Short mmCIF file of C-alpha atoms in Angstrom, two decimals:
data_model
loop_
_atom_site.label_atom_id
_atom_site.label_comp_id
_atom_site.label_asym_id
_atom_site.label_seq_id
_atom_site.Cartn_x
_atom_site.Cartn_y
_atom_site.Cartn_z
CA UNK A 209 -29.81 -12.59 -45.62
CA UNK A 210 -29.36 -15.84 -43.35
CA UNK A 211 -32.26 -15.15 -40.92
CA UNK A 212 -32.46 -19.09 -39.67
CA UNK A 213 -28.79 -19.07 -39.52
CA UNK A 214 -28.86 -15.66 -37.25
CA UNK A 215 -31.79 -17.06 -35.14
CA UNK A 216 -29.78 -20.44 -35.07
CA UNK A 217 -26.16 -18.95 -33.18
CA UNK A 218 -28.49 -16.70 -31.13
CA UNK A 219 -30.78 -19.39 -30.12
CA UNK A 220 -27.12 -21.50 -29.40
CA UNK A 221 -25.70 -18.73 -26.72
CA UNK A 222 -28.58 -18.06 -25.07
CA UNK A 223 -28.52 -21.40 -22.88
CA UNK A 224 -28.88 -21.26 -19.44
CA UNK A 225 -25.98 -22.07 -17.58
CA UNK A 226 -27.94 -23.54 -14.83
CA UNK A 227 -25.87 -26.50 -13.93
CA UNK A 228 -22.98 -24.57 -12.66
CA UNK A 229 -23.02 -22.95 -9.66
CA UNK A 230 -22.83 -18.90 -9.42
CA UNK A 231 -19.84 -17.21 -8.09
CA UNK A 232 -19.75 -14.24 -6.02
CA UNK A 233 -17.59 -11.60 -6.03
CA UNK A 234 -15.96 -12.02 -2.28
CA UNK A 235 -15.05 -15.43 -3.43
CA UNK A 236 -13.61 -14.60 -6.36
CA UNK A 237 -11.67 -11.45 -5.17
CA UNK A 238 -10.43 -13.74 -2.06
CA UNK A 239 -9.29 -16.39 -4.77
CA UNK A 240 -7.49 -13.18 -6.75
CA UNK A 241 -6.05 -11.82 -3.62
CA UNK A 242 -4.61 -14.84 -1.48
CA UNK A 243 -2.58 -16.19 -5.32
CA UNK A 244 -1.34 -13.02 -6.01
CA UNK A 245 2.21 -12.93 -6.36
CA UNK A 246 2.18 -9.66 -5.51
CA UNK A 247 0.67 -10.46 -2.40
CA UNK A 248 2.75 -13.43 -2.03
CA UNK A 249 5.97 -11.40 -2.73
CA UNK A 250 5.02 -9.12 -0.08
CA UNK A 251 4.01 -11.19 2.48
CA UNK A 252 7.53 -13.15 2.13
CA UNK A 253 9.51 -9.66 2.63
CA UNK A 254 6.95 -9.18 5.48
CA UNK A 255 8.30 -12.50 6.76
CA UNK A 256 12.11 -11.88 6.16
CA UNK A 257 11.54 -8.07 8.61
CA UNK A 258 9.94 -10.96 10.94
CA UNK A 259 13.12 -12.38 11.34
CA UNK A 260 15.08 -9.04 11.60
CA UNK A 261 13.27 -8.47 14.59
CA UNK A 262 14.48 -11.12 16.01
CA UNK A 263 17.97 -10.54 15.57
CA UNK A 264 17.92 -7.18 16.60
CA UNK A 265 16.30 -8.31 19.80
CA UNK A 266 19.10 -10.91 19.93
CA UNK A 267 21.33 -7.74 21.11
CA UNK A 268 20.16 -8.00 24.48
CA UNK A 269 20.85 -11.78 24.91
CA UNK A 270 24.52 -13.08 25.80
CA UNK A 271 27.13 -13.81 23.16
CA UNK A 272 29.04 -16.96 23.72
CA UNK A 273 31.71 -18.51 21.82
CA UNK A 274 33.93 -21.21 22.11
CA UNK A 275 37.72 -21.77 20.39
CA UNK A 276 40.35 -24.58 20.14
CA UNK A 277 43.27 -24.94 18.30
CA UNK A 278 46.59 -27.42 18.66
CA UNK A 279 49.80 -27.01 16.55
CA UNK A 280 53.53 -26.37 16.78
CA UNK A 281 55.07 -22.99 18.70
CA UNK A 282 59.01 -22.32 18.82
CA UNK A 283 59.90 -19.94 21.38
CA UNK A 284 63.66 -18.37 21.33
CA UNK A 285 65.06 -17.26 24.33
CA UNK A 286 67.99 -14.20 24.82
CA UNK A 287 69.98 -15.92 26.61
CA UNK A 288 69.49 -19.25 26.15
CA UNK A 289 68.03 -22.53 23.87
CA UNK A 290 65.07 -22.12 21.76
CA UNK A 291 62.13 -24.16 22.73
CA UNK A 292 59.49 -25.80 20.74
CA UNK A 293 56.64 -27.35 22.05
CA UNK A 294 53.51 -29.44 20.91
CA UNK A 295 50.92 -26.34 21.85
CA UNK A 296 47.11 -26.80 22.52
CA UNK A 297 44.42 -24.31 23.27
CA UNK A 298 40.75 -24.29 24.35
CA UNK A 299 38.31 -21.31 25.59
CA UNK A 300 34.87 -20.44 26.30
CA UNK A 301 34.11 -16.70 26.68
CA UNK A 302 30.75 -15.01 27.56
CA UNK A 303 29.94 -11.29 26.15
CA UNK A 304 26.80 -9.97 27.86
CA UNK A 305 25.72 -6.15 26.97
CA UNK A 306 24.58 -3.82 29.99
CA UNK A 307 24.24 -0.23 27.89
CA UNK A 308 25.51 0.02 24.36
CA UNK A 309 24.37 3.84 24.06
CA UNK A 310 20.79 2.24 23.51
CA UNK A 311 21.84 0.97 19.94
CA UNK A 312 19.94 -2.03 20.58
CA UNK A 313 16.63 -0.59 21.83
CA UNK A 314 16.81 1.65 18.74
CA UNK A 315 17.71 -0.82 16.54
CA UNK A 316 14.64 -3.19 17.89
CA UNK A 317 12.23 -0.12 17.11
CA UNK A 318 13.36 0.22 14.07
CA UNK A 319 12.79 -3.06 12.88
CA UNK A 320 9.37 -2.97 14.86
CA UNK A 321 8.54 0.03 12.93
CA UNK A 322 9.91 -1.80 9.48
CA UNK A 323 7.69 -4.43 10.35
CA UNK A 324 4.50 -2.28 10.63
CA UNK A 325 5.37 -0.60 7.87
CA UNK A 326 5.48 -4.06 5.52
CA UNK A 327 2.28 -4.98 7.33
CA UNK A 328 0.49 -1.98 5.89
CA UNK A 329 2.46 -2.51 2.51
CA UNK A 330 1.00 -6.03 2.93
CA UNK A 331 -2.57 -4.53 3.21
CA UNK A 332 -1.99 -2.00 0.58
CA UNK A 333 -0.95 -4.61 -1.81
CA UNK A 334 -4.44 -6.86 -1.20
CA UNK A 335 -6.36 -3.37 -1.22
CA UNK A 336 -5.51 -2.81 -4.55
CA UNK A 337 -5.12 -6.52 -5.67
CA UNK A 338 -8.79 -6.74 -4.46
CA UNK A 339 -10.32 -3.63 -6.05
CA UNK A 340 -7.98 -4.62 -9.56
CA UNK A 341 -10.29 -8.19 -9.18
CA UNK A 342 -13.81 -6.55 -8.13
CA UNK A 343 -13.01 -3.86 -11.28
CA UNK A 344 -12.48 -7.11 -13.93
CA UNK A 345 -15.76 -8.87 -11.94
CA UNK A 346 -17.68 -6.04 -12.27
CA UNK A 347 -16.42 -5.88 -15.88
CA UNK A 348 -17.28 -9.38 -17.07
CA UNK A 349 -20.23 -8.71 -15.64
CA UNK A 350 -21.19 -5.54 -17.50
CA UNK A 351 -19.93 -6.81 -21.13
CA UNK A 352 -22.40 -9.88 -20.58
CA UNK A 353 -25.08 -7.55 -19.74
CA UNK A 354 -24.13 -5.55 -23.26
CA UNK A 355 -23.80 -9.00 -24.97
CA UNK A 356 -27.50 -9.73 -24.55
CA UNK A 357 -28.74 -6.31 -24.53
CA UNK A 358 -26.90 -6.57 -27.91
CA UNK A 359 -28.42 -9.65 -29.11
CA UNK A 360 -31.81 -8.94 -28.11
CA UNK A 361 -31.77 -5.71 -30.43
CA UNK A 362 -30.65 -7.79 -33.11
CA UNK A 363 -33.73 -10.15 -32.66
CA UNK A 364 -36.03 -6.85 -32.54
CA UNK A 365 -34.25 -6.07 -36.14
CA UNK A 366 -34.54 -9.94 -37.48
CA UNK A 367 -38.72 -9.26 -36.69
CA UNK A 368 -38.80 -5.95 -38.57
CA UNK A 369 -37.20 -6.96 -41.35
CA UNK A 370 -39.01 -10.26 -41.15
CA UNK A 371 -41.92 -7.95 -40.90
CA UNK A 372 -40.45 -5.69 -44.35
CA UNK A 373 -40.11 -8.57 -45.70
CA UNK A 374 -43.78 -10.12 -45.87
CA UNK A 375 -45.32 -6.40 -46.42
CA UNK A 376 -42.76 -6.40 -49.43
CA UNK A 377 -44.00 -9.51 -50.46
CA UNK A 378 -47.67 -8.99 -50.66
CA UNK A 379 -46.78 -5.83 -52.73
CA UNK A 380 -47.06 -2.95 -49.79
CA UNK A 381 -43.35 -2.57 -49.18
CA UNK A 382 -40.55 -1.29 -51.49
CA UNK A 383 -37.39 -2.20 -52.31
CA UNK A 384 -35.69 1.04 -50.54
CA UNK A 385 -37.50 -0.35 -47.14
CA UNK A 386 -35.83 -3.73 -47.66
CA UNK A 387 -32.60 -2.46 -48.44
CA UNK A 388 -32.81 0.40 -45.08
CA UNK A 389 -34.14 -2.70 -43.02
CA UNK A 390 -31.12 -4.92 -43.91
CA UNK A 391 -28.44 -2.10 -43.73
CA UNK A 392 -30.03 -2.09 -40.21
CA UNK A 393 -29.43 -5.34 -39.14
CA UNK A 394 -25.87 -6.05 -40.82
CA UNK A 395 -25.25 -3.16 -38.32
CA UNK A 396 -26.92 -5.05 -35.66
CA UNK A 397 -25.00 -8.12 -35.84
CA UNK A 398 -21.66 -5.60 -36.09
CA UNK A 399 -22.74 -4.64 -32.73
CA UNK A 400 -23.61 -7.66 -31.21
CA UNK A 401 -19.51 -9.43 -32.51
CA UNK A 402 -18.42 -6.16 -30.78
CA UNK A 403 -19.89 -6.39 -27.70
CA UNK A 404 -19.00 -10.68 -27.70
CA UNK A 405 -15.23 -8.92 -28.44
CA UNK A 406 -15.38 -7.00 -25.75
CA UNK A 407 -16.48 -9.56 -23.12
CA UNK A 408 -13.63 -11.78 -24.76
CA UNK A 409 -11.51 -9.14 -23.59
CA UNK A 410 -12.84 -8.62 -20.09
CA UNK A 411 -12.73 -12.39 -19.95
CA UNK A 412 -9.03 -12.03 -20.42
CA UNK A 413 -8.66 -9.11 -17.72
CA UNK A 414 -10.42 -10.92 -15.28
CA UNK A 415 -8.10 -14.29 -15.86
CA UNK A 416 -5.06 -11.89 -15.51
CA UNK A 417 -6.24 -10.40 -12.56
CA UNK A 418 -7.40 -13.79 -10.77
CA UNK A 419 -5.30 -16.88 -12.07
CA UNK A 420 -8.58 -18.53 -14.14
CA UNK A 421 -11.31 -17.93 -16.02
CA UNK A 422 -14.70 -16.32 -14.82
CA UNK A 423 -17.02 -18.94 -14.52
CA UNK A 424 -20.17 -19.72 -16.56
CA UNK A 425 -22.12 -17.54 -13.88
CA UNK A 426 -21.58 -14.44 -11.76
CA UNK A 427 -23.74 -12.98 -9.36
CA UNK A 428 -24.43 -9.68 -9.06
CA UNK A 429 -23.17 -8.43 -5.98
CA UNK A 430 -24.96 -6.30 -3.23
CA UNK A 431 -23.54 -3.55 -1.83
CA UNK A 432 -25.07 -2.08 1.12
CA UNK A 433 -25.97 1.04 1.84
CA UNK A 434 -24.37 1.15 5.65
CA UNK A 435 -20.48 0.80 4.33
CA UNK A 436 -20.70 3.44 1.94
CA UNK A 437 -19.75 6.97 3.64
CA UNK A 438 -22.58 9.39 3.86
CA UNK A 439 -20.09 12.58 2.74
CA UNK A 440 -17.00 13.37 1.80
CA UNK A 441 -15.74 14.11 5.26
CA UNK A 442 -17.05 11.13 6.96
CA UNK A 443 -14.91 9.33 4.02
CA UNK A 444 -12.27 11.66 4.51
CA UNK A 445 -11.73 10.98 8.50
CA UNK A 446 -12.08 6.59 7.52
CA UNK A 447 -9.25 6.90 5.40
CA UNK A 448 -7.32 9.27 7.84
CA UNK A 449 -8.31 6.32 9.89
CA UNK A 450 -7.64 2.96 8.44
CA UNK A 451 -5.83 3.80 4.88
CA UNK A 452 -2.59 2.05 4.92
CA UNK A 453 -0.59 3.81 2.87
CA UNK A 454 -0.84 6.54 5.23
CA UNK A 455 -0.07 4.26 8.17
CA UNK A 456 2.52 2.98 6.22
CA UNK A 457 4.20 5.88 5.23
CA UNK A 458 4.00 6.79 9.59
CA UNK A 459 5.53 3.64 10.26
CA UNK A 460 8.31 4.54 8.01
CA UNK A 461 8.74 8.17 9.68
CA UNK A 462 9.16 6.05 13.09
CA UNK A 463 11.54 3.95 11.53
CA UNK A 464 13.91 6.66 10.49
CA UNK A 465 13.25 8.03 14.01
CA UNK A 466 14.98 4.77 15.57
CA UNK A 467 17.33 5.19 13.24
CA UNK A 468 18.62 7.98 13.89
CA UNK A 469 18.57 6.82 17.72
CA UNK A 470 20.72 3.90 16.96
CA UNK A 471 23.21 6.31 14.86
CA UNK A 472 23.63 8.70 17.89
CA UNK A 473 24.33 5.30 20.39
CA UNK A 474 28.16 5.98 18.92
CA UNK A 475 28.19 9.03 20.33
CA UNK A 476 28.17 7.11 24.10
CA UNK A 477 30.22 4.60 25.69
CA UNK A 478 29.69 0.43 26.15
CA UNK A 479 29.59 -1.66 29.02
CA UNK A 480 29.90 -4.91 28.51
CA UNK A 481 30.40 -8.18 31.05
CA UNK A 482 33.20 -10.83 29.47
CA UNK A 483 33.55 -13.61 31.18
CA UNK A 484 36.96 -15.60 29.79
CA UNK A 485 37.66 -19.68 30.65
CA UNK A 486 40.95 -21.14 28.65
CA UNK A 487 42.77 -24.12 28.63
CA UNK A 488 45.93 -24.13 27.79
CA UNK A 489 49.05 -26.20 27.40
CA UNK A 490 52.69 -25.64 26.53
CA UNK A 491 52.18 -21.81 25.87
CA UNK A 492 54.70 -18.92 25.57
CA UNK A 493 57.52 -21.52 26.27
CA UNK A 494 56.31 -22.94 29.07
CA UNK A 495 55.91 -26.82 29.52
CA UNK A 496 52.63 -27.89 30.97
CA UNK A 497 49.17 -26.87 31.43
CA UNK A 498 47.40 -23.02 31.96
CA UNK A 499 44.14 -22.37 32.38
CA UNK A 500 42.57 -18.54 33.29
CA UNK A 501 39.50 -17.49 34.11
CA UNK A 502 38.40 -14.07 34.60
CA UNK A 503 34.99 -11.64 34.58
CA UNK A 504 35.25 -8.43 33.66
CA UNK A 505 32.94 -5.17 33.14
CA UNK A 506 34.49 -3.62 30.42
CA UNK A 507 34.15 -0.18 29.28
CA UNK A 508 34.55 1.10 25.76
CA UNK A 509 34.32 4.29 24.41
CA UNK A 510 35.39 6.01 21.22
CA UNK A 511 36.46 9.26 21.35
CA UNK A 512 37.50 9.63 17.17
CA UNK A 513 36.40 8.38 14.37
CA UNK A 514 37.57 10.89 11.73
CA UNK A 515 33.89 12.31 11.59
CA UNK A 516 32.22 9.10 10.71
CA UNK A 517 30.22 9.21 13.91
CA UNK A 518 28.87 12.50 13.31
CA UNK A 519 28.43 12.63 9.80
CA UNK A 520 26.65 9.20 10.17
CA UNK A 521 23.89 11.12 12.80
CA UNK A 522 23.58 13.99 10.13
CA UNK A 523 22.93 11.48 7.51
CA UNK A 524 19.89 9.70 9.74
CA UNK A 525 18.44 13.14 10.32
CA UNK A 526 18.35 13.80 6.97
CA UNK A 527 16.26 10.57 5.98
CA UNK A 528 14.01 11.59 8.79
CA UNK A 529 13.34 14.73 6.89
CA UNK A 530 12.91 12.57 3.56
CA UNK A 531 10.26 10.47 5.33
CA UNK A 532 8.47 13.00 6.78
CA UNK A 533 8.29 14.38 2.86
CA UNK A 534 7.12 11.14 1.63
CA UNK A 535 4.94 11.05 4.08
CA UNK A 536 2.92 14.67 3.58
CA UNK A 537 2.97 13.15 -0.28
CA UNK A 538 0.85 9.74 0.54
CA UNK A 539 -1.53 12.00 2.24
CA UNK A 540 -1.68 14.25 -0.68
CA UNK A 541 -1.74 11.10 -3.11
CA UNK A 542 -4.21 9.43 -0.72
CA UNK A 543 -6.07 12.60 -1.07
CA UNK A 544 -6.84 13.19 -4.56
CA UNK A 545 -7.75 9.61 -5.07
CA UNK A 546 -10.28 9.82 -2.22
CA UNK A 547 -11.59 12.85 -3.59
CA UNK A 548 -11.84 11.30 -7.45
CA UNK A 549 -13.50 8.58 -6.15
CA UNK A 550 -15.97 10.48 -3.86
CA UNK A 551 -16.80 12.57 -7.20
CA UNK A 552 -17.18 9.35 -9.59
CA UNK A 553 -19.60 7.47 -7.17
CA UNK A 554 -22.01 10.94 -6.49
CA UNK A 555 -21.77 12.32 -10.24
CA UNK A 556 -22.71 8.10 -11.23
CA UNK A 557 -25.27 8.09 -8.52
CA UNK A 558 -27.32 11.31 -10.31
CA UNK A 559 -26.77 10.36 -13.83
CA UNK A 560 -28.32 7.00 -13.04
CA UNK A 561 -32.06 8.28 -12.27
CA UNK A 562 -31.46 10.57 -15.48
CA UNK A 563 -30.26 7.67 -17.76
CA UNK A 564 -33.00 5.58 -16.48
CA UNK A 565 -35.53 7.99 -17.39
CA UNK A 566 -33.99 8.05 -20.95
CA UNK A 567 -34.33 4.45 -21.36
CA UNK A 568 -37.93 4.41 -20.71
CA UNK A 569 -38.95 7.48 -22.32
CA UNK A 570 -36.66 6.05 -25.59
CA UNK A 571 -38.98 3.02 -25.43
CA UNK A 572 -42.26 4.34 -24.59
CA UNK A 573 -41.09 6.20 -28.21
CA UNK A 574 -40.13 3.06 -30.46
CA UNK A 575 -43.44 1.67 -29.32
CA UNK A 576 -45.78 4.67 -30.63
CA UNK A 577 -43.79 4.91 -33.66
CA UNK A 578 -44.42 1.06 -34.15
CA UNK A 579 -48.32 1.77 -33.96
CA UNK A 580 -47.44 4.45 -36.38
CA UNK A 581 -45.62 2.27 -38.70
CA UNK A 582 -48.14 -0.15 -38.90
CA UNK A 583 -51.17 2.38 -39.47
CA UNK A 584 -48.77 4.02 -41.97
CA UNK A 585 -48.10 7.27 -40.38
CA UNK A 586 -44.42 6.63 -39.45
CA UNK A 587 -41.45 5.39 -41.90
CA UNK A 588 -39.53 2.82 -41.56
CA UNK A 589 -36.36 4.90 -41.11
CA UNK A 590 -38.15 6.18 -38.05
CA UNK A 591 -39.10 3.00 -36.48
CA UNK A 592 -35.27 1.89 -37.26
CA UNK A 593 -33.75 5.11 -35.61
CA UNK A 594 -35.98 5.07 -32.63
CA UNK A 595 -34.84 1.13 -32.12
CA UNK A 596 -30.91 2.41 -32.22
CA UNK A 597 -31.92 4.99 -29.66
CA UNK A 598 -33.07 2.58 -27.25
CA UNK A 599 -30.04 0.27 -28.05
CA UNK A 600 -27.85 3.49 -27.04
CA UNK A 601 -30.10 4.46 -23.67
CA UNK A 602 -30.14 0.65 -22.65
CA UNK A 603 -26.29 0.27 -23.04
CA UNK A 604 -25.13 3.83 -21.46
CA UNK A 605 -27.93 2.48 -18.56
CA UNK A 606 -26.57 -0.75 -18.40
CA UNK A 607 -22.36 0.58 -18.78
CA UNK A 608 -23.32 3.32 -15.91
CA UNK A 609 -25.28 0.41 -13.18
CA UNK A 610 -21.95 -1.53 -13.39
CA UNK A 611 -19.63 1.55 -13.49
CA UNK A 612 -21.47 2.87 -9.70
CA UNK A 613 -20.96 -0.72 -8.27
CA UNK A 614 -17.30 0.08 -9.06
CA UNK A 615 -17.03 3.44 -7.85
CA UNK A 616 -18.36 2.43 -4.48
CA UNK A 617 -16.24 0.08 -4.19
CA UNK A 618 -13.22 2.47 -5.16
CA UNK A 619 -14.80 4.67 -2.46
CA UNK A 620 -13.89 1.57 0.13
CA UNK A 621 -10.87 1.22 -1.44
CA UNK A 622 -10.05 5.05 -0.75
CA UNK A 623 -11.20 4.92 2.57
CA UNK A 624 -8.91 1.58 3.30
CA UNK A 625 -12.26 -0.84 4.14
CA UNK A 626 -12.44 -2.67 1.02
CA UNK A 627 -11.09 -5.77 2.48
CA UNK A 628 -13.16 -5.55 5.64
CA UNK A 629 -16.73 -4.95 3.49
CA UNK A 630 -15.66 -7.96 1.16
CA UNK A 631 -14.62 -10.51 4.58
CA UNK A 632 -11.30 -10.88 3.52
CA UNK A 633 -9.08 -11.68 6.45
CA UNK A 634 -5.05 -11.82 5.43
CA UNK A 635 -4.16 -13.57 8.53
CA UNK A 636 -4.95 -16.73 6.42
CA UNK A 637 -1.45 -16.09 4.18
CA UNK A 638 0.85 -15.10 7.25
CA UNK A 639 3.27 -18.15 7.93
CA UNK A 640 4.54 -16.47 11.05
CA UNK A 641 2.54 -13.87 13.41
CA UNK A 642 2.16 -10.30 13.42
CA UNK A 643 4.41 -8.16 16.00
CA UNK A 644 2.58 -5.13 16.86
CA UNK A 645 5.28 -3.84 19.02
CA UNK A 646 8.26 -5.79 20.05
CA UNK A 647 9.48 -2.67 21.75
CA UNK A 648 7.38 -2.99 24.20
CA UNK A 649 8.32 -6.87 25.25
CA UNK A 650 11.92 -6.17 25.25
CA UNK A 651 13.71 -5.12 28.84
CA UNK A 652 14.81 -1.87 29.33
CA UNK A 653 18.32 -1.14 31.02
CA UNK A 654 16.77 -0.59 34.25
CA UNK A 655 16.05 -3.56 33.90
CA UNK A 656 19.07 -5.43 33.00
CA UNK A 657 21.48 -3.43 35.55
CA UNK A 658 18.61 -4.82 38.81
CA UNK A 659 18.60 -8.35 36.96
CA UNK A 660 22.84 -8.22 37.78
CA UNK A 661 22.58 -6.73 41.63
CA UNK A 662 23.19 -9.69 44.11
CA UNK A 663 21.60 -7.48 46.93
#
């Protein structure tokens, strides 16, 4: 057995990293969330329903286009010669809207409400993004912890066989106990290139999760007591309150709402103003210039469609229905995962005082049964078993510390305040800003018909 070679890696890993500087976990789950391209690919959708907005708020502005054309026109004449002419055009006409049947309105609410609905998508995305990166901290974190808890045990089995060893030698110890010792501590250097596995593996989470690799240090992050719901209910009524995939899926019900407005505008008439200007010359046979203008309010209404109309304001109903449904099923969803949560972080919080207990009663153990092996009144097999039990306390201890830092933060995550406990503000990725409710800015037709009155 290669004990200076053992003591030799183990004394190698074991230097302090104390020239780089710590990371927290806000940092690092800020880094995770604003390089996502999750994030990112949501945020530019968000920005592209930006833009829709405007357009559909372009519907009360005026239309205005301008034409021109020159050619060749031959015009015959019954009785008489044909004529053909060099003929030139140019016009300039002015479409302003006064009612459309509310189309527009509807169809600026509905992009409103698309809007709000890729906001919350937006903070649904970083919710999970940011739990996804506190889950492969928390992780790292854990498997480090299990490293060293891993390596220390194998130092503990190094000294008692070191400790076989020299009994063996001065003719006290057998060969069984030299044999059991080193079976002991092959098994403890098994466990310790497990547990380095392992943290090779949450190493390679974490890098997936946040674009790099953890850093030499992380701190271990604080969680206070004050953002963590005292019951169910309270946790209940947050997420009721600021979950976004709730208020997403309710900003999608209000979207097929204004949909469905916009479909039944066909059902009324339009009133438009046109204003016309041309310029004309040598038209319709006639040598020399023309030029109209005329202002008109023009009405429009269709009265048949073949069905179109109406089967169009079925349709919309319909997907008001459907995202109603989807709706009642985020609540559900939102629901159960509250609820899991809720029942991981208070089932983690009672086994901790439990498994803590174990620990130290597993080592007040190993260190009467080492008096007892020295004095002769223990074996060695029950000094060796005793040392694997605290291995197994320390390690579920250790594993269920880390795995309660990460149920509380699922609970914020459930509740929709993980971003807000971890100071993560997405205003920093928006390239244009948030509508609320362009509704609300746009002019009613009230409005519009007392902005046209010359009294």
């Amino acid at each position: 057995m290669k004990i200076k070679k053992v003591m030799l890696v183990l004394a190698s890993v074991a230097v302090p990293f104390s020239m780089a500087s710590a990371e927290s976990l806000n940092s690092v789950v800020a880094g995770a969330v604003l390089s996502s391209p999750q994030v990112q690919s949501v945020m530019n959708a968000r920005n592209a329903v930006f833009e829709e907005v405007k357009q559909a708020r372009g519907g009360y502005r005026p239309k205005v286009d301008i034409g021109a054309g020159v050619g060749y026109e031959k015009t015959k004449r019954f009785p008489g010669d044909d004529v053909e002419l060099k003929r030139s055009e140019a016009n300039v006409s002015l479409n302003q809207m006064i009612f459309d049947g509310f189309r527009t309105s509807s169809e600026v609410n509905r992009q409103s409400a698309r809007l709000d609905s890729v906001n919350h998508r937006l903070r649904e995305i970083a919710e999970e993004t940011a739990l996804e990166a506190a889950r492969s901290y928390l992780e790292v974190l854990k498997r480090q912890s299990l490293v060293e808890q891993a390596k220390n045990t194998l130092l503990t089995h190094i000294r008692i066989f070191d400790q076989i060893k020299r009994r063996s030698d001065s003719g006290i110890g057998t060969l069984a106990s030299i044999q059991q010792a080193e079976g002991r501590l092959a098994l403890a250097e098994v466990n310790v290139l497990s547990a380095e596995n392992n943290l090779l593996d949450a190493h390679s989470a974490y890098q997936r999760v946040t674009g790099k690799a953890p850093g030499a240090e992380l701190e271990d992050p604080e969680i206070q007591e004050s953002w963590i719901p005292a019951t169910f209910e309270q946790a209940l009524e947050r997420a009721y309150d600021k979950h976004p995939t709730l208020k997403l899926a309710a900003a999608d019900v209000n979207a097929a709402v204004s949909q469905y407005e916009a479909a039944r505008s066909l059902m009324f008439p339009t009133l438009n103003l046109e204003v016309n200007r041309t310029w004309n010359d040598n038209i319709d046979g006639v040598e020399g210039r023309n030029e109209d203008l005329t202002a008109m309010i023009r009405m429009r209404y269709n009265i048949y469609n073949g069905g179109a109309n109406k089967a169009r304001v079925r349709q919309t109903r319909h997907q008001i229905d459907e995202a109603k449904n989807i709706q009642s099923d985020a609540a559900r969803q939102t629901l159960q995962s509250l609820d899991l949560s809720w029942n991981a972080y208070d089932i983690l919080g009672r086994q901790l005082d439990y498994l803590e207990q174990h620990v130290t009663s597993t080592e007040r153990t190993r260190d009467s049964y080492l008096k007892q092996f020295n004095i002769g009144q223990r074996s060695l097999l029950d000094l060796l078993d005793t040392e694997n039990e605290v291995f197994s306390a320390q390690n579920a201890f250790n594993e269920a510390i880390y795995d309660q830092m990460l149920a509380q933060y699922r609970l914020l995550s459930g509740t929709g305040e993980l971003l807000d406990v971890l100071e993560l503000d997405l205003s920093t990725l928006q390239g244009t800003s948030f509508v609320q409710n362009v509704a609300k800015t746009s002019p009613t037709l009230m409005e519009r018909v007392k902005s046209l009155n010359p009294f």
